[in-house]
Amino acid sequence: MERLTIAIDGPAGAGKSTVARRVAQRLGYLYIDTGAMYRALTLAAQRRGVSPHDEDALAKLARALTIAFAPDGDGQRVLLNGEDVTDAIRTPAVTADVSYVARHPLVREAMVEKQRELAKNGGVVMDGRDIGTYVLPKADVKIYLTASIDERALRRQREMEARGYRVDLETVKEEIAKRDRLDSERAVAPLQKAEDARLLDTTGMTVDEVVEEILAACRTRGREGE
Ligand code: CDP
Ligand code: CDP
């Protein structure tokens, strides 16, 4: 069977990583979390004292880094130059800086090159903000996942609590809204629904329901009316 390229975009907490990982498992495809790649770069910059506003230094760092994914049970580990940084890239400090790091054109150029290389053989599910619009514009299936801001904040709060962070719902909501604004308003490859992407509002839907809808879209190759 043909090995498809599947692009999933959307705002923070829409369920992209959870759903993309499950779809990839069901199809036996590779899952590529591009948000984790920007987070890994942000962590590397923080460790070296590189400012999130220093585009040239960040782009140089991005070109020099090796970011890889290793399967791990139901999920996957993120490796930065061979070091397991899966947990280190999810701290509030990385989350606070990542959208500033990701808005520089030269940084994106370096990261997109790595992402296209990872996806070049098909059989991939890639999630992020600009996958359907910019990284993989010819993807066979494009999904734009969203949910209400209240629902997304609740989901993120539960996730943070499961990882041992106590966070107030209003604070999470503000953090998400700020990041969405930065991601949507940046000049290069902003968060935007691709014209040919299928819009899926997951408010009130379970993960299983969302996964099934995406698999159905894959069966019809994402084209409306088929
Ligand atoms: O999981 P969460 O929604 O918190 O975010 P993420 O997918 O890990 O992405 C973290 C940040 O990386 C986003 O807020 C964007 O600033 C940036 N990003 C991006 O600019 N382009 C992508 N394709 C993926 C992520
Ligand atoms: O990657 P993104 O930031 O879009 O979202 P995520 O990191 O996958 O987080 C979404 C959270 O909401 C996870 O804890 C999921 O279990 C949960 N969730 C979901 O993803 N989809 C639903 N329809 C319902 C809940």
mmCIF file of C-alpha atoms and ligand atoms in Angstrom:
data_model
loop_
_atom_site.group_PDB
_atom_site.id
_atom_site.type_symbol
_atom_site.label_atom_id
_atom_site.label_comp_id
_atom_site.label_asym_id
_atom_site.label_seq_id
_atom_site.Cartn_x
_atom_site.Cartn_y
_atom_site.Cartn_z
ATOM 1 C CA MET A 1 0.000 0.000 0.000
ATOM 2 C CA GLU A 2 1.109 3.550 -0.730
ATOM 3 C CA ARG A 3 2.775 5.227 2.236
ATOM 4 C CA LEU A 4 1.119 8.572 2.810
ATOM 5 C CA THR A 5 2.407 11.850 4.143
ATOM 6 C CA ILE A 6 0.062 13.246 6.817
ATOM 7 C CA ALA A 7 0.283 16.827 8.109
ATOM 8 C CA ILE A 8 -1.407 17.865 11.373
ATOM 9 C CA ASP A 9 -1.396 21.497 12.471
ATOM 10 C CA GLY A 10 -3.180 23.546 15.091
ATOM 11 C CA PRO A 11 -2.821 25.641 18.249
ATOM 12 C CA ALA A 12 -1.357 24.555 21.598
ATOM 13 C CA GLY A 13 -3.262 21.830 23.431
ATOM 14 C CA ALA A 14 -5.463 20.865 20.470
ATOM 15 C CA GLY A 15 -4.247 17.278 20.821
ATOM 16 C CA LYS A 16 -1.848 17.184 17.887
ATOM 17 C CA SER A 17 0.924 15.136 19.518
ATOM 18 C CA THR A 18 -1.402 12.667 21.199
ATOM 19 C CA VAL A 19 -3.444 12.077 18.085
ATOM 20 C CA ALA A 20 -0.549 12.161 15.588
ATOM 21 C CA ARG A 21 1.354 9.557 17.612
ATOM 22 C CA ARG A 22 -1.671 7.235 17.683
ATOM 23 C CA VAL A 23 -2.367 7.633 13.972
ATOM 24 C CA ALA A 24 1.286 6.844 13.214
ATOM 25 C CA GLN A 25 1.129 3.736 15.425
ATOM 26 C CA ARG A 26 -2.026 2.494 13.743
ATOM 27 C CA LEU A 27 -0.548 2.922 10.277
ATOM 28 C CA GLY A 28 2.982 1.777 11.162
ATOM 29 C CA TYR A 29 4.330 5.207 10.180
ATOM 30 C CA LEU A 30 7.005 7.432 11.618
ATOM 31 C CA TYR A 31 5.778 10.254 13.902
ATOM 32 C CA ILE A 32 7.677 13.534 13.734
ATOM 33 C CA ASP A 33 6.932 16.124 16.429
ATOM 34 C CA THR A 34 8.271 19.405 15.014
ATOM 35 C CA GLY A 35 7.295 21.292 18.194
ATOM 36 C CA ALA A 36 9.732 19.013 20.064
ATOM 37 C CA MET A 37 12.408 20.026 17.553
ATOM 38 C CA TYR A 38 11.893 23.757 18.271
ATOM 39 C CA ARG A 39 11.824 22.962 21.985
ATOM 40 C CA ALA A 40 15.120 21.021 21.729
ATOM 41 C CA LEU A 41 16.739 23.976 19.986
ATOM 42 C CA THR A 42 15.398 26.305 22.697
ATOM 43 C CA LEU A 43 16.853 24.085 25.420
ATOM 44 C CA ALA A 44 20.234 23.983 23.655
ATOM 45 C CA ALA A 45 20.206 27.789 23.367
ATOM 46 C CA GLN A 46 19.339 28.262 27.050
ATOM 47 C CA ARG A 47 22.130 25.923 28.131
ATOM 48 C CA ARG A 48 24.650 27.885 26.057
ATOM 49 C CA GLY A 49 23.371 31.274 27.128
ATOM 50 C CA VAL A 50 22.222 32.157 23.578
ATOM 51 C CA SER A 51 19.423 34.751 23.662
ATOM 52 C CA PRO A 52 16.035 33.838 22.086
ATOM 53 C CA HIS A 53 16.402 37.111 20.154
ATOM 54 C CA ASP A 54 19.825 36.386 18.602
ATOM 55 C CA GLU A 55 18.764 35.069 15.193
ATOM 56 C CA ASP A 56 22.233 34.428 13.773
ATOM 57 C CA ALA A 57 23.509 32.529 16.805
ATOM 58 C CA LEU A 58 20.282 30.485 16.995
ATOM 59 C CA ALA A 59 20.398 29.596 13.297
ATOM 60 C CA LYS A 60 24.036 28.531 13.607
ATOM 61 C CA LEU A 61 23.142 26.382 16.605
ATOM 62 C CA ALA A 62 20.148 24.890 14.740
ATOM 63 C CA ARG A 63 22.368 23.877 11.814
ATOM 64 C CA ALA A 64 24.916 22.272 14.146
ATOM 65 C CA LEU A 65 22.461 20.226 16.245
ATOM 66 C CA THR A 66 21.329 16.680 15.660
ATOM 67 C CA ILE A 67 17.749 16.059 16.743
ATOM 68 C CA ALA A 68 16.427 12.508 16.543
ATOM 69 C CA PHE A 69 13.430 10.490 17.712
ATOM 70 C CA ALA A 70 13.710 7.017 19.260
ATOM 71 C CA PRO A 71 10.687 4.747 19.749
ATOM 72 C CA ASP A 72 9.845 4.051 23.411
ATOM 73 C CA GLY A 73 6.840 1.863 24.203
ATOM 74 C CA ASP A 74 3.735 3.833 23.274
ATOM 75 C CA GLY A 75 5.642 7.081 22.862
ATOM 76 C CA GLN A 76 9.027 8.238 21.762
ATOM 77 C CA ARG A 77 12.120 9.836 23.249
ATOM 78 C CA VAL A 78 13.643 13.041 21.875
ATOM 79 C CA LEU A 79 17.423 12.980 21.463
ATOM 80 C CA LEU A 80 19.503 16.138 21.245
ATOM 81 C CA ASN A 81 23.021 15.297 20.054
ATOM 82 C CA GLY A 82 22.343 11.802 21.410
ATOM 83 C CA GLU A 83 21.200 12.980 24.868
ATOM 84 C CA ASP A 84 17.668 12.113 26.018
ATOM 85 C CA VAL A 85 15.929 15.483 26.532
ATOM 86 C CA THR A 86 12.312 14.248 26.412
ATOM 87 C CA ASP A 87 11.440 15.709 29.827
ATOM 88 C CA ALA A 88 13.866 18.656 29.784
ATOM 89 C CA ILE A 89 12.147 20.216 26.733
ATOM 90 C CA ARG A 90 8.742 20.377 28.504
ATOM 91 C CA THR A 91 9.700 22.677 31.388
ATOM 92 C CA PRO A 92 7.888 26.016 31.775
ATOM 93 C CA ALA A 93 11.220 27.785 31.058
ATOM 94 C CA VAL A 94 11.487 26.187 27.605
ATOM 95 C CA THR A 95 7.782 26.758 26.931
ATOM 96 C CA ALA A 96 8.195 30.461 27.762
ATOM 97 C CA ASP A 97 10.991 30.985 25.186
ATOM 98 C CA VAL A 98 10.145 28.609 22.354
ATOM 99 C CA SER A 99 7.836 30.881 20.339
ATOM 100 C CA TYR A 100 10.477 33.638 20.380
ATOM 101 C CA VAL A 101 13.120 31.216 19.124
ATOM 102 C CA ALA A 102 10.769 29.837 16.454
ATOM 103 C CA ARG A 103 9.820 33.151 14.903
ATOM 104 C CA HIS A 104 13.202 33.887 13.231
ATOM 105 C CA PRO A 105 13.288 33.181 9.489
ATOM 106 C CA LEU A 106 16.855 31.779 9.533
ATOM 107 C CA VAL A 107 16.014 29.458 12.415
ATOM 108 C CA ARG A 108 12.966 28.142 10.565
ATOM 109 C CA GLU A 109 14.987 27.615 7.398
ATOM 110 C CA ALA A 110 17.425 25.366 9.275
ATOM 111 C CA MET A 111 14.658 23.440 11.045
ATOM 112 C CA VAL A 112 12.481 22.987 7.968
ATOM 113 C CA GLU A 113 15.438 21.478 6.111
ATOM 114 C CA LYS A 114 15.753 18.824 8.842
ATOM 115 C CA GLN A 115 11.976 18.214 8.834
ATOM 116 C CA ARG A 116 11.757 17.706 5.069
ATOM 117 C CA GLU A 117 14.709 15.327 5.209
ATOM 118 C CA LEU A 118 12.935 13.234 7.872
ATOM 119 C CA ALA A 119 9.724 13.112 5.795
ATOM 120 C CA LYS A 120 11.224 12.505 2.374
ATOM 121 C CA ASN A 121 10.330 8.801 2.103
ATOM 122 C CA GLY A 122 6.650 9.149 3.044
ATOM 123 C CA GLY A 123 4.964 6.964 5.655
ATOM 124 C CA VAL A 124 5.050 9.864 8.123
ATOM 125 C CA VAL A 125 2.724 11.802 10.360
ATOM 126 C CA MET A 126 4.213 15.224 11.092
ATOM 127 C CA ASP A 127 2.630 17.714 13.475
ATOM 128 C CA GLY A 128 3.318 21.391 14.119
ATOM 129 C CA ARG A 129 2.116 24.814 13.052
ATOM 130 C CA ASP A 130 3.192 25.194 9.402
ATOM 131 C CA ILE A 131 3.355 21.607 8.155
ATOM 132 C CA GLY A 132 0.404 21.709 5.736
ATOM 133 C CA THR A 133 1.086 25.286 4.649
ATOM 134 C CA TYR A 134 4.851 25.312 4.324
ATOM 135 C CA VAL A 135 6.926 22.273 5.332
ATOM 136 C CA LEU A 136 4.961 19.641 3.382
ATOM 137 C CA PRO A 137 2.568 21.562 1.094
ATOM 138 C CA LYS A 138 2.004 18.425 -1.007
ATOM 139 C CA ALA A 139 1.018 16.232 1.954
ATOM 140 C CA ASP A 140 -1.595 13.620 1.004
ATOM 141 C CA VAL A 141 -3.741 14.368 4.047
ATOM 142 C CA LYS A 142 -3.885 17.685 5.898
ATOM 143 C CA ILE A 143 -5.695 18.133 9.195
ATOM 144 C CA TYR A 144 -6.158 21.338 11.190
ATOM 145 C CA LEU A 145 -6.984 20.355 14.773
ATOM 146 C CA THR A 146 -8.440 22.823 17.174
ATOM 147 C CA ALA A 147 -10.590 23.060 20.335
ATOM 148 C CA SER A 148 -11.909 25.904 22.478
ATOM 149 C CA ILE A 149 -9.305 27.774 24.520
ATOM 150 C CA ASP A 150 -10.971 26.601 27.763
ATOM 151 C CA GLU A 151 -10.791 22.977 26.703
ATOM 152 C CA ARG A 152 -7.185 23.320 25.549
ATOM 153 C CA ALA A 153 -6.159 24.984 28.811
ATOM 154 C CA LEU A 154 -7.849 22.216 30.846
ATOM 155 C CA ARG A 155 -6.083 19.533 28.819
ATOM 156 C CA ARG A 156 -2.724 21.241 29.282
ATOM 157 C CA GLN A 157 -3.308 21.703 33.022
ATOM 158 C CA ARG A 158 -4.071 17.998 33.439
ATOM 159 C CA GLU A 159 -0.938 17.111 31.486
ATOM 160 C CA MET A 160 1.257 19.404 33.583
ATOM 161 C CA GLU A 161 -0.220 18.001 36.795
ATOM 162 C CA ALA A 162 0.453 14.464 35.624
ATOM 163 C CA ARG A 163 4.082 15.530 35.230
ATOM 164 C CA GLY A 164 4.185 16.883 38.778
ATOM 165 C CA TYR A 165 3.741 20.634 38.121
ATOM 166 C CA ARG A 166 1.007 22.462 40.019
ATOM 167 C CA VAL A 167 -0.454 25.078 37.708
ATOM 168 C CA ASP A 168 -3.378 27.429 37.933
ATOM 169 C CA LEU A 169 -5.903 27.176 35.083
ATOM 170 C CA GLU A 170 -5.966 30.919 34.339
ATOM 171 C CA THR A 171 -2.163 30.991 34.105
ATOM 172 C CA VAL A 172 -2.164 28.070 31.654
ATOM 173 C CA LYS A 173 -4.857 29.775 29.615
ATOM 174 C CA GLU A 174 -2.830 32.977 29.414
ATOM 175 C CA GLU A 175 0.346 31.097 28.437
ATOM 176 C CA ILE A 176 -1.476 29.236 25.667
ATOM 177 C CA ALA A 177 -3.217 32.370 24.368
ATOM 178 C CA LYS A 178 0.067 34.282 24.294
ATOM 179 C CA ARG A 179 1.882 31.509 22.414
ATOM 180 C CA ASP A 180 -1.004 31.152 19.936
ATOM 181 C CA ARG A 181 -0.833 34.886 19.285
ATOM 182 C CA LEU A 182 2.933 34.858 18.736
ATOM 183 C CA ASP A 183 2.656 31.789 16.478
ATOM 184 C CA SER A 184 -0.242 33.223 14.442
ATOM 185 C CA GLU A 185 1.161 36.711 14.034
ATOM 186 C CA ARG A 186 4.765 35.984 13.108
ATOM 187 C CA ALA A 187 5.890 37.037 9.631
ATOM 188 C CA VAL A 188 7.242 33.677 8.451
ATOM 189 C CA ALA A 189 5.130 30.511 8.235
ATOM 190 C CA PRO A 190 2.545 31.547 10.846
ATOM 191 C CA LEU A 191 0.037 29.160 12.374
ATOM 192 C CA GLN A 192 -2.734 29.061 9.813
ATOM 193 C CA LYS A 193 -5.114 26.497 8.401
ATOM 194 C CA ALA A 194 -4.024 25.372 4.925
ATOM 195 C CA GLU A 195 -6.805 25.992 2.423
ATOM 196 C CA ASP A 196 -6.989 22.294 1.631
ATOM 197 C CA ALA A 197 -6.791 21.129 5.264
ATOM 198 C CA ARG A 198 -9.725 19.440 6.943
ATOM 199 C CA LEU A 199 -10.828 21.420 10.011
ATOM 200 C CA LEU A 200 -11.497 19.263 13.048
ATOM 201 C CA ASP A 201 -12.817 20.920 16.216
ATOM 202 C CA THR A 202 -12.090 18.386 18.950
ATOM 203 C CA THR A 203 -13.924 20.164 21.790
ATOM 204 C CA GLY A 204 -16.017 17.430 23.393
ATOM 205 C CA MET A 205 -14.415 14.658 21.317
ATOM 206 C CA THR A 206 -12.370 11.797 22.772
ATOM 207 C CA VAL A 207 -8.895 10.982 21.501
ATOM 208 C CA ASP A 208 -10.247 7.769 19.936
ATOM 209 C CA GLU A 209 -12.919 9.659 18.027
ATOM 210 C CA VAL A 210 -10.371 12.093 16.631
ATOM 211 C CA VAL A 211 -7.997 9.279 15.644
ATOM 212 C CA GLU A 212 -10.802 7.438 13.834
ATOM 213 C CA GLU A 213 -11.773 10.572 11.888
ATOM 214 C CA ILE A 214 -8.219 11.096 10.737
ATOM 215 C CA LEU A 215 -7.848 7.457 9.702
ATOM 216 C CA ALA A 216 -11.096 7.814 7.732
ATOM 217 C CA ALA A 217 -9.668 10.912 6.042
ATOM 218 C CA CYS A 218 -6.573 8.872 5.157
ATOM 219 C CA ARG A 219 -8.718 6.192 3.562
ATOM 220 C CA THR A 220 -10.258 8.816 1.287
ATOM 221 C CA ARG A 221 -6.888 10.612 1.130
ATOM 222 C CA GLY A 222 -8.353 13.657 2.826
ATOM 223 C CA ARG A 223 -10.273 14.897 -0.182
ATOM 224 C CA GLU A 224 -13.762 16.180 0.467
ATOM 225 C CA GLY A 225 -16.461 14.674 -1.705
ATOM 226 C CA GLU A 226 -14.685 11.404 -2.526
HETATM 227 O O1 CDP B 1 2.776 20.924 22.521
HETATM 228 P P1 CDP B 1 2.558 22.410 22.460
HETATM 229 O O2 CDP B 1 1.300 22.751 21.770
HETATM 230 O O3 CDP B 1 2.748 23.119 23.739
HETATM 231 O O4 CDP B 1 3.641 23.047 21.531
HETATM 232 P P2 CDP B 1 4.649 22.341 20.567
HETATM 233 O O5 CDP B 1 3.938 21.669 19.470
HETATM 234 O O6 CDP B 1 5.597 21.567 21.384
HETATM 235 O O7 CDP B 1 5.373 23.608 19.923
HETATM 236 C C1 CDP B 1 6.118 24.522 20.716
HETATM 237 C C2 CDP B 1 6.306 25.809 19.941
HETATM 238 O O8 CDP B 1 7.175 25.558 18.831
HETATM 239 C C3 CDP B 1 5.064 26.442 19.332
HETATM 240 O O9 CDP B 1 4.357 27.252 20.247
HETATM 241 C C4 CDP B 1 5.664 27.244 18.183
HETATM 242 O O10 CDP B 1 6.181 28.495 18.631
HETATM 243 C C5 CDP B 1 6.850 26.391 17.744
HETATM 244 N N1 CDP B 1 6.555 25.583 16.551
HETATM 245 C C6 CDP B 1 6.627 26.205 15.326
HETATM 246 O O11 CDP B 1 6.876 27.421 15.260
HETATM 247 N N2 CDP B 1 6.445 25.509 14.185
HETATM 248 C C7 CDP B 1 6.178 24.186 14.226
HETATM 249 N N3 CDP B 1 6.024 23.522 13.085
HETATM 250 C C8 CDP B 1 6.061 23.550 15.467
HETATM 251 C C9 CDP B 1 6.230 24.271 16.625
HETATM 252 O O1 CDP B 2 0.285 18.670 20.746
HETATM 253 P P1 CDP B 2 -0.792 19.544 21.300
HETATM 254 O O2 CDP B 2 -0.252 20.688 22.091
HETATM 255 O O3 CDP B 2 -1.769 19.990 20.261
HETATM 256 O O4 CDP B 2 -1.628 18.677 22.321
HETATM 257 P P2 CDP B 2 -1.155 17.436 23.216
HETATM 258 O O5 CDP B 2 0.227 17.702 23.750
HETATM 259 O O6 CDP B 2 -1.373 16.185 22.463
HETATM 260 O O7 CDP B 2 -2.122 17.522 24.478
HETATM 261 C C1 CDP B 2 -3.463 17.264 24.385
HETATM 262 C C2 CDP B 2 -3.985 16.639 25.694
HETATM 263 O O8 CDP B 2 -5.395 16.597 25.619
HETATM 264 C C3 CDP B 2 -3.510 15.232 25.945
HETATM 265 O O9 CDP B 2 -3.300 15.057 27.325
HETATM 266 C C4 CDP B 2 -4.664 14.364 25.457
HETATM 267 O O10 CDP B 2 -4.799 13.158 26.144
HETATM 268 C C5 CDP B 2 -5.874 15.242 25.665
HETATM 269 N N1 CDP B 2 -6.964 15.129 24.663
HETATM 270 C C6 CDP B 2 -6.720 15.138 23.310
HETATM 271 O O11 CDP B 2 -5.563 15.243 22.906
HETATM 272 N N2 CDP B 2 -7.739 15.041 22.383
HETATM 273 C C7 CDP B 2 -9.000 14.937 22.775
HETATM 274 N N3 CDP B 2 -9.962 14.850 21.874
HETATM 275 C C8 CDP B 2 -9.269 14.930 24.152
HETATM 276 C C9 CDP B 2 -8.227 15.044 25.061
#
